[in-house]
mmCIF file of C-alpha atoms and ligand atoms in Angstrom:
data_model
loop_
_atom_site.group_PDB
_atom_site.id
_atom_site.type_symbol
_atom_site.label_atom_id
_atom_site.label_comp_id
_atom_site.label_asym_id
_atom_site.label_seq_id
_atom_site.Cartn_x
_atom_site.Cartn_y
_atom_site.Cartn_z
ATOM 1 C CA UNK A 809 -34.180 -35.227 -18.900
ATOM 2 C CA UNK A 810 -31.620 -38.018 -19.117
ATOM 3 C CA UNK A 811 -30.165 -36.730 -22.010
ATOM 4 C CA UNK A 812 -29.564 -33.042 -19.783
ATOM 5 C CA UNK A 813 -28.397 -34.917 -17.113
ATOM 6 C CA UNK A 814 -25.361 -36.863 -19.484
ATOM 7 C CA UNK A 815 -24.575 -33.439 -20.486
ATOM 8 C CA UNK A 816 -24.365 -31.713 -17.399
ATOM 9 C CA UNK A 817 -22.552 -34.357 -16.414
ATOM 10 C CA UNK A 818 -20.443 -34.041 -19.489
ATOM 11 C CA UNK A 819 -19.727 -30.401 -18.953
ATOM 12 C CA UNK A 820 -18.421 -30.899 -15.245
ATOM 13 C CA UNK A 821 -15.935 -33.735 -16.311
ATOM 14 C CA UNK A 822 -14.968 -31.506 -18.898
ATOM 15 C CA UNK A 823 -14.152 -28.137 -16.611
ATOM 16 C CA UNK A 824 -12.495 -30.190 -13.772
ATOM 17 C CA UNK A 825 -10.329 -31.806 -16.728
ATOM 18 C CA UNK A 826 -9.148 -28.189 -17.545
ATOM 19 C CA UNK A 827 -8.478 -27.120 -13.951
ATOM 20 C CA UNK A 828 -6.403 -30.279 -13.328
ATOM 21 C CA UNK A 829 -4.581 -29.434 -16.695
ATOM 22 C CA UNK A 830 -4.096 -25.563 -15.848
ATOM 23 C CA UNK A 831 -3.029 -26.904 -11.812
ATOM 24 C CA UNK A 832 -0.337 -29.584 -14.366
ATOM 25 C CA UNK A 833 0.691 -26.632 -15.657
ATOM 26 C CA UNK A 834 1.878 -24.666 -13.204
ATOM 27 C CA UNK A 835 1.514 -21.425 -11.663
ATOM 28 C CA UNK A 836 1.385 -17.993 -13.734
ATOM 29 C CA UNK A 837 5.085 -17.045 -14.017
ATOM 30 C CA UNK A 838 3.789 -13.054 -15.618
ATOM 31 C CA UNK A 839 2.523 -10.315 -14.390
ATOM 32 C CA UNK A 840 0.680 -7.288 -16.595
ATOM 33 C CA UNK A 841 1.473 -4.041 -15.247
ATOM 34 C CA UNK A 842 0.171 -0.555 -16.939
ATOM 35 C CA UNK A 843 1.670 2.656 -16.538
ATOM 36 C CA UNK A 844 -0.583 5.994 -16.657
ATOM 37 C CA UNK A 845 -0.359 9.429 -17.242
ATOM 38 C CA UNK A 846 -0.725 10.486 -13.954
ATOM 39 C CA UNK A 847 2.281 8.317 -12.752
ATOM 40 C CA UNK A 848 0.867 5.479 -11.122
ATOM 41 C CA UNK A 849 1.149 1.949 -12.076
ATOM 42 C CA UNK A 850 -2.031 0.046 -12.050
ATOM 43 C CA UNK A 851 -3.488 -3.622 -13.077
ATOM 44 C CA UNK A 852 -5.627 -4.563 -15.778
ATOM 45 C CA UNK A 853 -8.679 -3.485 -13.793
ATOM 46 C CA UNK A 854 -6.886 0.102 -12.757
ATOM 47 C CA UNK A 855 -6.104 -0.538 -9.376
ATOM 48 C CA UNK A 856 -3.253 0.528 -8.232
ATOM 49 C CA UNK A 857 -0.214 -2.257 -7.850
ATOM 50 C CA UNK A 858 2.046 -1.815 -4.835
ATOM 51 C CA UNK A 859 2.765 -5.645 -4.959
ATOM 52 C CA UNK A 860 3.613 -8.471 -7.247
ATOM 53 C CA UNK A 861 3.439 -11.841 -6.095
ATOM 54 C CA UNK A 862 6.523 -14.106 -7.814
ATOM 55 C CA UNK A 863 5.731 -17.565 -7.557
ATOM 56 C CA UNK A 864 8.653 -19.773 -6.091
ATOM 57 C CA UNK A 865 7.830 -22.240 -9.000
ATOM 58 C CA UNK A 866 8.565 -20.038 -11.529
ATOM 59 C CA UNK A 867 12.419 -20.011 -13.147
ATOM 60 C CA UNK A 868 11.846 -16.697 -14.964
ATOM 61 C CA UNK A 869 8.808 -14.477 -14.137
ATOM 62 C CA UNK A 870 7.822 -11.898 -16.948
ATOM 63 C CA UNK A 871 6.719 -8.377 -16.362
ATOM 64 C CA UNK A 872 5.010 -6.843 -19.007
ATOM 65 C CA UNK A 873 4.703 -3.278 -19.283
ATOM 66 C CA UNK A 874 1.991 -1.333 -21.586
ATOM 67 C CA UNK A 875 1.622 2.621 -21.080
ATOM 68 C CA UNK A 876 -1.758 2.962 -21.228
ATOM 69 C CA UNK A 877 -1.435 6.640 -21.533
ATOM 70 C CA UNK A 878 -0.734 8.978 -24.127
ATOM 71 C CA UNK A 879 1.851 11.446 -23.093
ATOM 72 C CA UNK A 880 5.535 10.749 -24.481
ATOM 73 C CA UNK A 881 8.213 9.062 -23.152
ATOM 74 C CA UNK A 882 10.411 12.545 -22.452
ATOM 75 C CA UNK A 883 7.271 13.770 -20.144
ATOM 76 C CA UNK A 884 6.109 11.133 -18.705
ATOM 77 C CA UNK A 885 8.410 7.826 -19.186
ATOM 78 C CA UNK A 886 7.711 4.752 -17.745
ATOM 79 C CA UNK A 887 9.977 1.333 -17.282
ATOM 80 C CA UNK A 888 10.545 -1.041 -14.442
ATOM 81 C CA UNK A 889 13.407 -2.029 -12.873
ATOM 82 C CA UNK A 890 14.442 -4.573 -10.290
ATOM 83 C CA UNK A 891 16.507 -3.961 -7.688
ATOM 84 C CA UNK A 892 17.532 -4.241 -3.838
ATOM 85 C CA UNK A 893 15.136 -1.883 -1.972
ATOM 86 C CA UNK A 894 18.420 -0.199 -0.485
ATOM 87 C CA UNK A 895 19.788 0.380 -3.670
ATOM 88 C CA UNK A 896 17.021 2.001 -4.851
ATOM 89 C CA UNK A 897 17.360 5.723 -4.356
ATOM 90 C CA UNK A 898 20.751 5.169 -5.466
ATOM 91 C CA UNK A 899 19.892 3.740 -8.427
ATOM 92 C CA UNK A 900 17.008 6.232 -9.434
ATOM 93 C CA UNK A 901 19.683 9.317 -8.666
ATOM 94 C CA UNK A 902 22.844 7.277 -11.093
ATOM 95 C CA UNK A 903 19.250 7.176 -13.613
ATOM 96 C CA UNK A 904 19.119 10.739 -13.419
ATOM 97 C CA UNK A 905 22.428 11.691 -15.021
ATOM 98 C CA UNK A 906 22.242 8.625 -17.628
ATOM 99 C CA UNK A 907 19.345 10.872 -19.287
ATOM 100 C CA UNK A 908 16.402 9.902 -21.389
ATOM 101 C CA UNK A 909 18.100 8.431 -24.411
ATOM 102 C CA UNK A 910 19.993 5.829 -22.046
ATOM 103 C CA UNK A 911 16.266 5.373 -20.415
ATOM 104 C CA UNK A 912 17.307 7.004 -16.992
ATOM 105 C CA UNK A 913 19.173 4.128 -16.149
ATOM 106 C CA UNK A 914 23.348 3.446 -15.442
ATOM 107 C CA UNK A 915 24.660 1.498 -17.754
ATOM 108 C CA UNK A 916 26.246 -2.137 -16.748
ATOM 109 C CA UNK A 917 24.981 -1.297 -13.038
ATOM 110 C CA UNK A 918 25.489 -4.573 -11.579
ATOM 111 C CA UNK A 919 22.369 -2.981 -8.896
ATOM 112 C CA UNK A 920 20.389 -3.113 -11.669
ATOM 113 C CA UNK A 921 18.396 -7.088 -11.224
ATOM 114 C CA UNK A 922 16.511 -6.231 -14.565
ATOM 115 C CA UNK A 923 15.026 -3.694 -16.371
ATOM 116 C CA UNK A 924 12.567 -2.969 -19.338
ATOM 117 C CA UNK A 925 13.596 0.110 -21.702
ATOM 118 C CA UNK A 926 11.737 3.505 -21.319
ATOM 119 C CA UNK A 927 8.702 3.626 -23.088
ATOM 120 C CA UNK A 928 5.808 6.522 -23.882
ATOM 121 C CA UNK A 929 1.883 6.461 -24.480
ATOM 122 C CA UNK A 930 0.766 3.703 -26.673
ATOM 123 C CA UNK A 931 4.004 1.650 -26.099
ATOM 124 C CA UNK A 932 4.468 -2.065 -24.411
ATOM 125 C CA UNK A 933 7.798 -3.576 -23.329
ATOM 126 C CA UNK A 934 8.505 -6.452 -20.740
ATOM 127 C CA UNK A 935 11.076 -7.687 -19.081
ATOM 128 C CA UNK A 936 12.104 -11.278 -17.524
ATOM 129 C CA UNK A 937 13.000 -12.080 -14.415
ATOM 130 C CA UNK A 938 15.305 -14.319 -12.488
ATOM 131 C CA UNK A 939 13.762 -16.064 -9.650
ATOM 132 C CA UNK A 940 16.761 -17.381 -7.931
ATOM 133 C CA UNK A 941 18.698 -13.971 -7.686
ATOM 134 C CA UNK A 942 15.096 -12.253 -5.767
ATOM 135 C CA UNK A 943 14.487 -15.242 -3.902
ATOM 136 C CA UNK A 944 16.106 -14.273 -0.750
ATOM 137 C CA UNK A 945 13.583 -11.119 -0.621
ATOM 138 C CA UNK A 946 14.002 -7.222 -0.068
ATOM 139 C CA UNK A 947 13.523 -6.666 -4.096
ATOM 140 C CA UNK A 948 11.255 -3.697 -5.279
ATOM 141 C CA UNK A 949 10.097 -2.707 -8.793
ATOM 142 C CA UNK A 950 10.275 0.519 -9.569
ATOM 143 C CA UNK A 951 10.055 3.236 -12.396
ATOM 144 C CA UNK A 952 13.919 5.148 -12.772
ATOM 145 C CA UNK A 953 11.998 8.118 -14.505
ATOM 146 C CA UNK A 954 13.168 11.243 -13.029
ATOM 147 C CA UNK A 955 10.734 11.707 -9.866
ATOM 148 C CA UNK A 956 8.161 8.581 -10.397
ATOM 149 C CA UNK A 957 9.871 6.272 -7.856
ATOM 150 C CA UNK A 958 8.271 8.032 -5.443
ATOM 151 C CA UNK A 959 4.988 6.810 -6.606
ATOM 152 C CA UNK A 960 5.913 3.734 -8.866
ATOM 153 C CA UNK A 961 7.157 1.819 -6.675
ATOM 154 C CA UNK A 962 6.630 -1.790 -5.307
ATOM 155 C CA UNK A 963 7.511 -4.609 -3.708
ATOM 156 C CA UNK A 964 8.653 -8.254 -5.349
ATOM 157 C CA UNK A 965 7.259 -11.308 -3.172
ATOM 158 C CA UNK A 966 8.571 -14.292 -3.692
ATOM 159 C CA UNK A 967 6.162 -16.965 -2.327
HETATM 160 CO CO1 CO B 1230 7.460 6.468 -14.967
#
């Protein structure tokens, strides 16, 4: 009985030891975003993701990208890109004439925060953020595929 108690014991010194060194370490400065074939970007779990929360801690914060479908890129093409919220119509329309092979996306488009390159089915890409230029707020993430800003779209929170 003593013996269970010491290692009870043991065990709880042990897990708040790891939570104090994952608190040490910071807050989690990525985010993993899918993409699907029916144009929707979702978490790990499938939900749908309308919002990503940037921590203010964070220097650089990572989005990661995996199309979890299996269409290719020329039907149903997925990225994300950063940029002002009023640019980004613009942006997606200037994507438009760039074509696939430039990844729907103007080239040295100084609207253009960040972006990951076009990828199909199967595929992963990511992309990293800087914190101090979306700090100030009114930043969305978005996919420049012809059509699938409409739907993959979302906001960037800084907080
Ligand atoms: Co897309």
């Amino acid at each position: 009985m003593k013996g269970e108690l010491t290692m009870i014991k043991n065990g709880l010194l042990v897990s708040l030891f790891a939570f104090a060194y994952s608190m040490s370490m910071g807050a989690d400065c990525s985010f993993d975003l899918k993409g699907t074939d029916v144009m929707t970007y979702t978490d790990a779990s499938g939900a749908p993701v309308t919002q990503i929360n940037v921590p203010a801690s964070c220097s650089e914060f990572t989005i990661n990208l995996t199309h979890a479908g299996k269409m290719p890129k020329a039907a149903m093409g997925h990225n994300v890109v950063i940029a002002k919220e009023s640019d980004v119509k613009d942006v997606a329309k200037a994507g438009v004439k760039s074509g696939v092979a430039k990844g729907y996306l103007p080239e040295n488009d100084a609207r253009v925060i960040a972006a990951t390159k076009l990828i199909g089915g199967g595929e992963k890409t990511s992309v990293k953020v800087p914190v101090a230029k979306i700090k100030a707020g009114g930043y969305d993430f978005f996919c420049s595929y012809p059509g699938h800003e409409i739907k993959m779209r979302g906001k960037l929170i800084v907080k």
